[in-house]
XYZ file of C-alpha atoms in Angstrom:
551
model
C -24.407 -11.139 -2.955
C -26.049 -11.975 -6.300
C -24.506 -13.430 -9.406
C -20.909 -12.702 -10.394
C -20.501 -10.203 -13.236
C -19.265 -10.612 -16.788
C -18.401 -7.088 -17.960
C -18.104 -6.089 -21.627
C -16.705 -2.745 -22.800
C -17.067 -1.578 -26.413
C -17.822 1.837 -27.890
C -19.555 0.322 -30.947
C -23.246 -0.107 -29.947
C -23.827 -2.938 -32.404
C -20.800 -4.907 -31.186
C -21.708 -4.201 -27.549
C -25.248 -5.516 -28.001
C -24.054 -8.561 -29.942
C -21.505 -9.757 -27.392
C -23.880 -9.122 -24.484
C -26.563 -11.140 -26.298
C -24.215 -14.062 -26.915
C -22.931 -14.034 -23.333
C -26.414 -13.985 -21.840
C -27.444 -16.899 -24.047
C -24.693 -19.108 -22.609
C -24.011 -17.704 -19.120
C -27.081 -15.710 -18.165
C -28.347 -18.131 -15.532
C -25.140 -18.078 -13.460
C -23.664 -14.685 -14.302
C -24.923 -11.135 -14.625
C -23.833 -9.628 -17.949
C -23.069 -5.900 -17.681
C -22.058 -3.813 -20.691
C -20.453 -0.363 -20.878
C -19.876 1.955 -23.825
C -16.471 3.308 -22.751
C -13.596 2.728 -20.375
C -14.621 5.541 -17.993
C -18.204 4.244 -17.863
C -16.927 0.739 -17.166
C -14.684 2.003 -14.363
C -17.690 3.749 -12.823
C -19.587 0.460 -12.975
C -16.675 -1.402 -11.374
C -16.424 1.143 -8.557
C -20.130 0.761 -7.833
C -19.781 -3.020 -7.802
C -16.824 -2.730 -5.421
C -18.811 -0.536 -3.025
C -21.732 -2.981 -3.116
C -19.475 -5.938 -2.465
C -20.009 -7.425 -5.922
C -17.742 -9.925 -7.673
C -16.413 -9.674 -11.232
C -15.506 -12.946 -12.919
C -14.299 -11.676 -16.311
C -13.855 -8.463 -18.295
C -13.890 -8.290 -22.100
C -12.699 -4.903 -23.382
C -12.330 -3.561 -26.908
C -8.694 -2.803 -27.710
C -9.301 0.421 -29.653
C -11.676 2.904 -27.990
C -11.537 6.715 -28.404
C -11.766 7.894 -24.786
C -9.630 5.210 -23.171
C -7.938 2.254 -24.815
C -8.747 -1.244 -23.682
C -5.211 -1.656 -22.340
C -5.438 1.504 -20.229
C -8.861 0.473 -18.963
C -7.754 -3.031 -17.982
C -4.725 -1.633 -16.155
C -7.017 0.465 -13.955
C -9.604 -2.299 -13.629
C -6.911 -4.551 -12.148
C -6.631 -2.209 -9.167
C -10.347 -2.634 -8.429
C -10.780 -6.343 -9.165
C -7.349 -7.992 -9.365
C -8.819 -11.520 -9.503
C -11.093 -10.846 -12.490
C -9.904 -12.550 -15.666
C -9.245 -10.252 -18.639
C -9.564 -10.459 -22.424
C -9.125 -7.957 -25.271
C -11.494 -7.704 -28.235
C -9.497 -6.735 -31.281
C -9.630 -6.472 -35.023
C -7.209 -8.524 -37.094
C -5.081 -5.439 -37.852
C -4.454 -4.903 -34.123
C -3.489 -8.477 -33.308
C 0.208 -7.741 -32.729
C -0.590 -4.887 -30.346
C -3.065 -7.056 -28.470
C -0.482 -9.800 -28.036
C 2.002 -7.251 -26.685
C -0.623 -6.080 -24.193
C -0.788 -9.555 -22.704
C 2.609 -8.904 -21.140
C 1.917 -5.271 -20.272
C -1.279 -5.677 -18.244
C -1.421 -9.434 -17.723
C -4.259 -10.003 -20.215
C -5.376 -13.640 -20.289
C -6.663 -13.841 -23.885
C -7.457 -11.819 -26.970
C -10.517 -12.343 -29.163
C -10.745 -11.453 -32.847
C -13.857 -9.652 -34.083
C -16.161 -10.991 -35.390
C -16.378 -14.126 -33.232
C -18.912 -16.047 -35.312
C -19.798 -18.739 -34.604
C -19.607 -18.074 -30.822
C -19.622 -21.804 -30.042
C -16.193 -22.055 -31.658
C -14.610 -18.632 -31.213
C -16.182 -17.020 -28.127
C -17.480 -19.569 -25.653
C -14.281 -21.654 -25.325
C -12.347 -18.516 -24.360
C -14.982 -17.300 -21.884
C -15.260 -20.837 -20.457
C -11.524 -20.744 -19.745
C -11.801 -17.292 -18.163
C -14.595 -18.186 -15.758
C -13.019 -21.547 -14.903
C -9.762 -19.799 -13.997
C -11.692 -17.268 -11.906
C -13.590 -20.030 -10.114
C -10.375 -21.949 -9.456
C -8.823 -18.871 -7.845
C -11.665 -18.959 -5.318
C -12.644 -15.312 -5.057
C -14.067 -14.913 -1.539
C -17.195 -13.004 -0.683
C -16.392 -9.404 0.216
C -18.110 -8.955 3.549
C -17.409 -5.934 5.662
C -15.705 -5.799 9.015
C -17.579 -3.607 11.499
C -15.684 -1.215 13.760
C -17.332 0.559 16.691
C -15.376 3.337 18.344
C -15.125 6.968 19.371
C -14.393 9.586 16.715
C -11.689 11.281 18.782
C -10.083 8.187 20.271
C -6.459 7.366 19.444
C -6.991 3.556 19.654
C -10.088 3.818 17.435
C -8.145 5.881 14.892
C -5.256 3.395 14.979
C -7.625 0.513 14.226
C -9.266 2.334 11.308
C -5.849 3.273 9.948
C -4.617 -0.323 10.244
C -7.601 -1.724 8.339
C -7.477 0.980 5.661
C -3.744 0.608 5.027
C -4.151 -3.166 4.721
C -7.050 -2.629 2.274
C -9.543 -4.447 4.483
C -13.097 -3.182 3.779
C -14.799 -2.047 6.967
C -17.771 -0.024 8.126
C -17.386 2.523 10.909
C -19.988 3.114 13.639
C -19.736 5.690 16.388
C -20.135 4.205 19.846
C -22.796 6.819 20.595
C -24.719 6.200 17.340
C -27.835 3.980 17.473
C -26.333 1.223 15.321
C -23.060 1.389 17.229
C -24.913 0.977 20.518
C -26.862 -1.946 19.075
C -23.635 -3.687 18.100
C -22.161 -3.121 21.562
C -25.326 -4.452 23.180
C -25.366 -7.504 20.919
C -21.780 -8.229 21.940
C -22.666 -7.727 25.590
C -20.096 -4.947 25.953
C -20.036 -1.310 26.971
C -18.266 1.706 25.521
C -15.113 0.816 27.454
C -14.637 -2.106 25.018
C -13.990 0.141 22.033
C -12.677 -0.151 19.519
C -14.962 -3.137 19.031
C -14.189 -5.074 15.864
C -16.828 -7.464 14.545
C -15.388 -9.920 12.030
C -17.295 -11.081 8.918
C -18.389 -14.257 10.714
C -19.878 -12.204 13.573
C -17.108 -12.690 16.148
C -16.729 -9.606 18.396
C -13.199 -8.547 19.389
C -13.028 -6.002 22.215
C -10.075 -3.583 22.017
C -8.052 -6.124 20.020
C -4.439 -5.918 18.997
C -3.628 -5.452 15.329
C -2.249 -9.004 15.262
C -5.568 -10.371 16.522
C -7.486 -8.403 13.897
C -5.058 -9.383 11.145
C -5.626 -13.061 11.827
C -9.385 -12.611 12.069
C -9.740 -10.825 8.710
C -7.578 -13.253 6.757
C -4.173 -11.560 6.707
C -1.316 -14.030 7.067
C 0.425 -13.694 10.434
C 2.295 -17.005 10.850
C 5.083 -18.314 8.598
C 4.327 -21.488 6.675
C 7.820 -22.866 7.287
C 10.536 -22.673 9.932
C 13.405 -21.875 7.565
C 13.813 -19.757 4.413
C 16.522 -18.652 2.008
C 15.653 -14.962 2.428
C 13.862 -13.294 5.298
C 12.874 -9.659 4.691
C 11.996 -7.382 7.598
C 9.888 -4.463 6.396
C 7.328 -4.147 3.623
C 8.157 -0.763 2.080
C 9.437 -0.331 -1.488
C 12.820 -1.903 -0.684
C 11.278 -4.928 1.033
C 8.649 -5.439 -1.646
C 11.244 -5.060 -4.391
C 13.398 -7.711 -2.741
C 10.385 -10.003 -2.266
C 9.500 -9.789 -5.962
C 13.036 -10.455 -7.184
C 13.870 -13.024 -4.509
C 10.758 -15.139 -5.033
C 10.865 -14.807 -8.832
C 14.438 -16.120 -8.809
C 13.591 -19.223 -6.809
C 14.536 -18.154 -3.281
C 12.223 -19.305 -0.497
C 11.200 -15.818 0.587
C 9.176 -14.459 3.484
C 8.484 -10.783 4.202
C 7.555 -9.641 7.708
C 5.743 -6.326 8.183
C 4.852 -4.692 11.488
C 1.850 -2.640 10.355
C 1.013 -2.616 6.640
C 2.985 -3.178 3.445
C 3.973 -0.010 1.663
C 5.657 1.795 4.534
C 5.702 5.581 4.262
C 5.493 5.352 0.466
C 2.220 3.453 0.823
C 0.741 6.436 2.645
C 1.646 8.881 -0.098
C -1.394 10.345 -1.840
C 0.485 10.769 -5.115
C 3.958 9.775 -6.320
C 4.660 11.689 -9.515
C 8.393 11.191 -10.026
C 8.439 7.383 -10.153
C 9.633 5.967 -13.471
C 6.901 4.676 -15.748
C 3.979 6.604 -14.240
C 3.857 9.951 -16.081
C 0.482 10.798 -14.539
C 1.567 9.746 -11.071
C 0.420 6.831 -8.942
C -0.862 6.717 -5.399
C 1.289 4.962 -2.846
C -1.632 2.673 -2.103
C -1.944 1.566 -5.740
C 1.788 1.059 -6.171
C 1.968 -0.933 -2.950
C -0.970 -3.150 -3.851
C 0.491 -3.960 -7.256
C 3.875 -4.811 -5.727
C 2.235 -6.972 -3.040
C 0.238 -8.887 -5.666
C 3.352 -9.307 -7.764
C 5.372 -10.700 -4.855
C 2.561 -13.107 -3.943
C 2.274 -14.181 -7.587
C 5.875 -15.398 -7.491
C 5.334 -17.247 -4.210
C 6.666 -14.868 -1.562
C 4.970 -15.122 1.821
C 3.869 -11.830 3.383
C 3.225 -11.744 7.118
C 1.339 -8.819 8.622
C 1.179 -7.296 12.108
C 4.315 -9.021 13.388
C 6.779 -7.122 15.568
C 10.391 -8.290 15.330
C 12.273 -7.879 18.608
C 15.600 -9.626 18.109
C 18.080 -10.870 15.519
C 20.481 -13.693 16.338
C 23.320 -15.426 14.495
C 23.297 -19.204 14.869
C 26.094 -20.645 12.768
C 25.073 -20.309 9.139
C 21.509 -19.384 10.108
C 20.111 -15.973 11.017
C 17.042 -16.096 13.280
C 14.558 -13.412 14.252
C 12.298 -13.424 17.285
C 8.790 -11.998 17.324
C 7.190 -10.121 20.195
C 5.187 -13.225 21.156
C 8.395 -15.253 21.581
C 8.096 -17.312 18.381
C 10.965 -17.453 15.909
C 11.765 -18.025 12.251
C 15.171 -18.443 10.609
C 16.799 -18.108 7.210
C 20.122 -18.310 5.433
C 20.012 -14.535 4.884
C 18.147 -11.520 6.291
C 17.378 -8.200 4.625
C 16.717 -5.209 6.879
C 14.225 -3.024 4.997
C 12.392 -1.440 7.910
C 12.467 2.028 6.402
C 12.035 4.922 8.812
C 9.321 6.155 11.147
C 8.122 9.720 11.465
C 10.070 11.771 13.981
C 7.838 12.895 16.875
C 6.966 16.579 17.131
C 8.403 17.669 20.474
C 5.947 20.275 21.735
C 3.592 20.367 24.743
C 0.230 18.709 24.143
C 1.196 16.946 20.914
C 1.660 13.465 22.385
C -1.616 13.657 24.307
C -3.580 14.649 21.186
C -1.956 12.220 18.734
C -4.735 10.312 17.012
C -7.223 12.946 18.180
C -6.481 15.688 15.676
C -2.696 15.305 15.510
C -1.528 12.703 13.011
C 1.784 11.466 11.630
C 1.706 10.907 7.887
C -1.112 11.720 5.514
C -3.766 9.736 7.447
C -6.012 9.462 4.395
C -8.870 8.105 6.539
C -9.220 11.626 7.966
C -9.701 13.329 4.600
C -13.541 13.359 4.671
C -13.495 14.950 8.128
C -11.368 17.820 6.754
C -14.075 19.006 4.354
C -14.443 22.761 4.693
C -11.877 22.907 7.522
C -8.477 24.560 7.965
C -5.689 21.980 7.850
C -2.108 22.502 9.025
C 0.837 20.436 7.809
C 4.188 20.561 9.578
C 7.166 19.976 7.307
C 8.762 21.169 4.097
C 9.888 18.022 2.252
C 8.174 16.047 -0.516
C 5.923 14.026 1.784
C 4.526 17.221 3.285
C 4.004 18.718 -0.185
C 2.205 15.625 -1.441
C -0.049 15.704 1.609
C -0.833 19.374 0.994
C -1.894 18.620 -2.576
C -4.082 15.762 -1.348
C -5.818 17.666 1.442
C -6.354 20.701 -0.787
C -9.101 18.671 -2.483
C -11.019 18.429 0.787
C -10.069 21.278 3.104
C -11.040 24.916 2.795
C -7.451 25.967 3.451
C -4.158 24.088 3.814
C -1.189 25.780 5.484
C 2.312 24.353 5.391
C 4.292 25.257 8.520
C 7.950 25.124 7.478
C 10.899 25.627 9.831
C 13.259 26.658 7.022
C 13.205 29.898 5.093
C 12.277 28.292 1.741
C 10.546 25.219 0.347
C 13.284 24.952 -2.276
C 15.727 23.684 0.346
C 13.929 20.347 0.790
C 11.073 19.962 -1.732
C 11.179 18.917 -5.386
C 10.628 21.668 -7.930
C 7.601 19.994 -9.520
C 5.814 19.905 -6.151
C 6.595 23.547 -5.407
C 5.040 24.485 -8.742
C 1.954 22.388 -8.010
C 1.469 24.009 -4.614
C 1.876 27.496 -6.081
C -0.972 26.765 -8.492
C -3.407 25.729 -5.752
C -5.449 28.697 -4.500
C -6.175 27.207 -1.070
C -2.612 26.143 -0.172
C -0.243 28.482 1.644
C 3.331 28.071 2.878
C 4.379 29.785 6.093
C 8.171 29.581 6.318
C 10.356 30.231 9.322
C 7.637 28.836 11.578
C 7.699 26.173 14.288
C 4.870 24.605 16.294
C 5.335 25.222 20.014
C 2.208 23.565 21.416
C -1.090 21.783 20.779
C -4.233 22.491 22.766
C -7.573 20.790 23.289
C -9.609 18.716 25.708
C -11.084 15.694 23.918
C -9.557 16.627 20.567
C -7.189 19.147 18.951
C -8.673 22.634 19.030
C -5.715 24.985 18.530
C -1.955 25.132 17.963
C 0.691 27.617 19.052
C 3.345 28.697 16.553
C 6.436 30.901 16.659
C 7.847 32.769 13.677
C 11.520 33.405 12.973
C 11.298 36.926 14.409
C 10.006 35.533 17.720
C 6.345 36.432 17.159
C 4.022 33.908 18.809
C 0.464 33.160 17.744
C -2.319 30.719 18.618
C -4.280 29.362 15.659
C -7.594 27.560 15.697
C -6.924 24.072 14.304
C -8.734 20.738 14.214
C -6.260 18.793 12.072
C -2.461 18.838 12.264
C -0.427 16.453 10.096
C 3.258 16.049 10.942
C 6.087 15.351 8.449
C 9.262 16.529 10.174
C 11.834 14.002 9.131
C 12.317 10.408 10.084
C 14.268 8.094 12.331
C 15.211 4.455 11.719
C 13.447 1.863 13.926
C 16.620 -0.089 14.652
C 16.759 -0.087 18.457
C 15.842 -3.781 18.562
C 18.896 -4.870 16.540
C 21.703 -6.810 18.198
C 24.899 -4.832 18.920
C 26.803 -6.755 16.247
C 24.890 -4.833 13.548
C 26.757 -1.534 13.349
C 24.744 1.689 13.086
C 25.724 5.338 12.792
C 24.995 8.073 15.333
C 21.393 8.457 14.091
C 20.707 4.719 14.161
C 20.944 4.057 10.411
C 22.522 0.715 9.466
C 26.049 0.870 8.057
C 26.888 -1.323 5.064
C 29.643 -2.136 2.593
C 32.650 0.162 2.388
C 31.323 2.296 5.275
C 32.198 -0.614 7.591
C 35.898 -0.505 6.708
C 38.098 1.586 8.992
C 41.539 2.272 7.522
C 41.103 -0.828 5.384
C 40.211 -3.071 8.329
C 37.050 -5.131 8.343
C 34.544 -4.752 11.193
C 35.230 -6.593 14.475
C 33.914 -10.143 14.447
C 33.918 -10.384 10.659
C 34.804 -14.007 9.840
C 34.803 -14.156 6.048
C 37.941 -13.789 3.860
C 36.459 -10.867 1.921
C 35.152 -7.361 2.506
C 31.422 -6.859 3.153
C 29.347 -6.598 0.006
C 27.902 -3.194 -0.924
C 24.610 -3.688 0.982
C 25.915 -6.152 3.567
C 25.987 -5.173 7.227
C 28.672 -5.928 9.794
C 27.053 -9.364 10.226
C 27.719 -11.618 7.204
C 24.505 -12.653 5.486
C 22.528 -9.750 6.924
C 21.847 -7.014 4.381
C 20.159 -3.602 4.498
C 18.296 -1.689 1.786
C 16.210 1.439 1.463
C 15.791 4.290 3.901
C 17.097 2.346 6.924
C 20.545 2.112 5.338
C 23.067 4.828 6.154
C 23.783 6.993 3.126
C 20.842 5.765 1.048
C 18.960 8.053 -1.334
C 15.528 8.648 0.192
C 13.455 7.979 -2.922
C 11.009 5.204 -3.844
C 12.895 4.280 -7.012
C 16.249 3.942 -5.248
C 14.676 1.827 -2.490
C 13.200 -0.569 -5.055
C 16.564 -0.710 -6.799
C 18.410 -1.486 -3.583
C 15.913 -4.249 -2.829
C 16.654 -5.820 -6.214
C 20.407 -5.343 -5.755
C 20.258 -6.976 -2.337
C 18.825 -10.140 -3.903
C 21.758 -10.392 -6.318
C 24.131 -10.069 -3.359
C 22.158 -12.712 -1.458
C 22.712 -15.088 -4.373
C 26.440 -14.321 -4.306
C 26.558 -14.892 -0.540
C 24.730 -18.226 -0.790
C 27.033 -19.409 -3.578
C 30.204 -18.743 -1.586
C 29.219 -19.912 1.916
């Protein structure tokens, strides 16, 4: 892998050369010193290092640079190398601003320029940075290998699972020479795909996501048998609760079935979330929240299906699909919602083979120069249209309603109108999907009854959502659509729900089972927005504290 990198960023050539010279003098044998003249150049260098599997031990960035400030640069660098230690180079007049930045972007140190003599003013700081990086134990970034068929639903599901969990992998077609060599080396045929080869060379034939999660280092088993707060679901509400619960001293574990982030994590761009005027991808927001929760000590378990919830005295226990259990004083249901299936002939058979639910970002390169169809007229569909417009020749929104304004935010409608290769076809429904090995065409019907068959290789579906709550015990009351009822909605003519044993009404986010709460999209009557889900997750923690204090 080569030596770890010490990266310096300064737009002053003399300063850049001087700090690189001093760093090489002290650390050149163990570390590679890389210097960049601007934030954008440094980000390009970091991206290249990431693609090559390199490691970055520390980054020293000038606070005041014309194209991108050191604070802005470090904030973006954190997304690429979150374990790298960070320091700001600053003049004396900028000291106060540099100190403030320590809290904004988690900067470890600031260094005053000039740093002469380096033995007193530079090396002790860099020593501390590299020692902290070494203590964190940054692992080698070795790639998982996946061998599969391009138009295979299980192969697509495996690629999607790895991508959403930010596990680096390399894809090989089963009919490509290297793919065949990997299958031969594993002693397996094409019926074993998807074949996953772990970094240590272990081949897994058609594995489950839980098997892969364990093999690539994702946590799948709880470290304890009992917790204060057990969160089911890793979307914005669950992550928000994990951050606030763990930071306030609650023994917290979050259980996620597929990948943290939920539907928000699949969003290509969230532009109406507070504090991100230029927007943020769902993937970036999710990764930051996950790191933040882990920083405070929350456990995050991946690829675990929850199949049952039971009340055992003061404890609430959940059962996993493999029969194992874990219990807690309180449970937060934050499972979000799943995409509603498109009910049309051929769609189910071609799902994962040209028909996809959600934005399926792994498919973006394959859409280059192609016509892409998106079913739906809400924000998620609009965000996907903006994203795929950068790759596809033409993106067509197929909208059942007569106007986008009925279900899509105004800012998104304006964005779509400005894109020359995006079109909205209102009053249109998909009546069928056609193809042998993959999607080749779709049938649509307009409001006036006109039917048409369109050539199509990619269809992305965003037609509403349904709560995955069928596994819940009957004691947890749900509405007609399956959303979990909470708080005042549980009271009927002033009477508390049947079986309620406490001498008080349910708290605002509490379900019909005391000590079991719900937050985010899964809750009946919730506002379906990322910000409100995060807020409900935080609110749920305050109610958990109140519950624990009074029981």
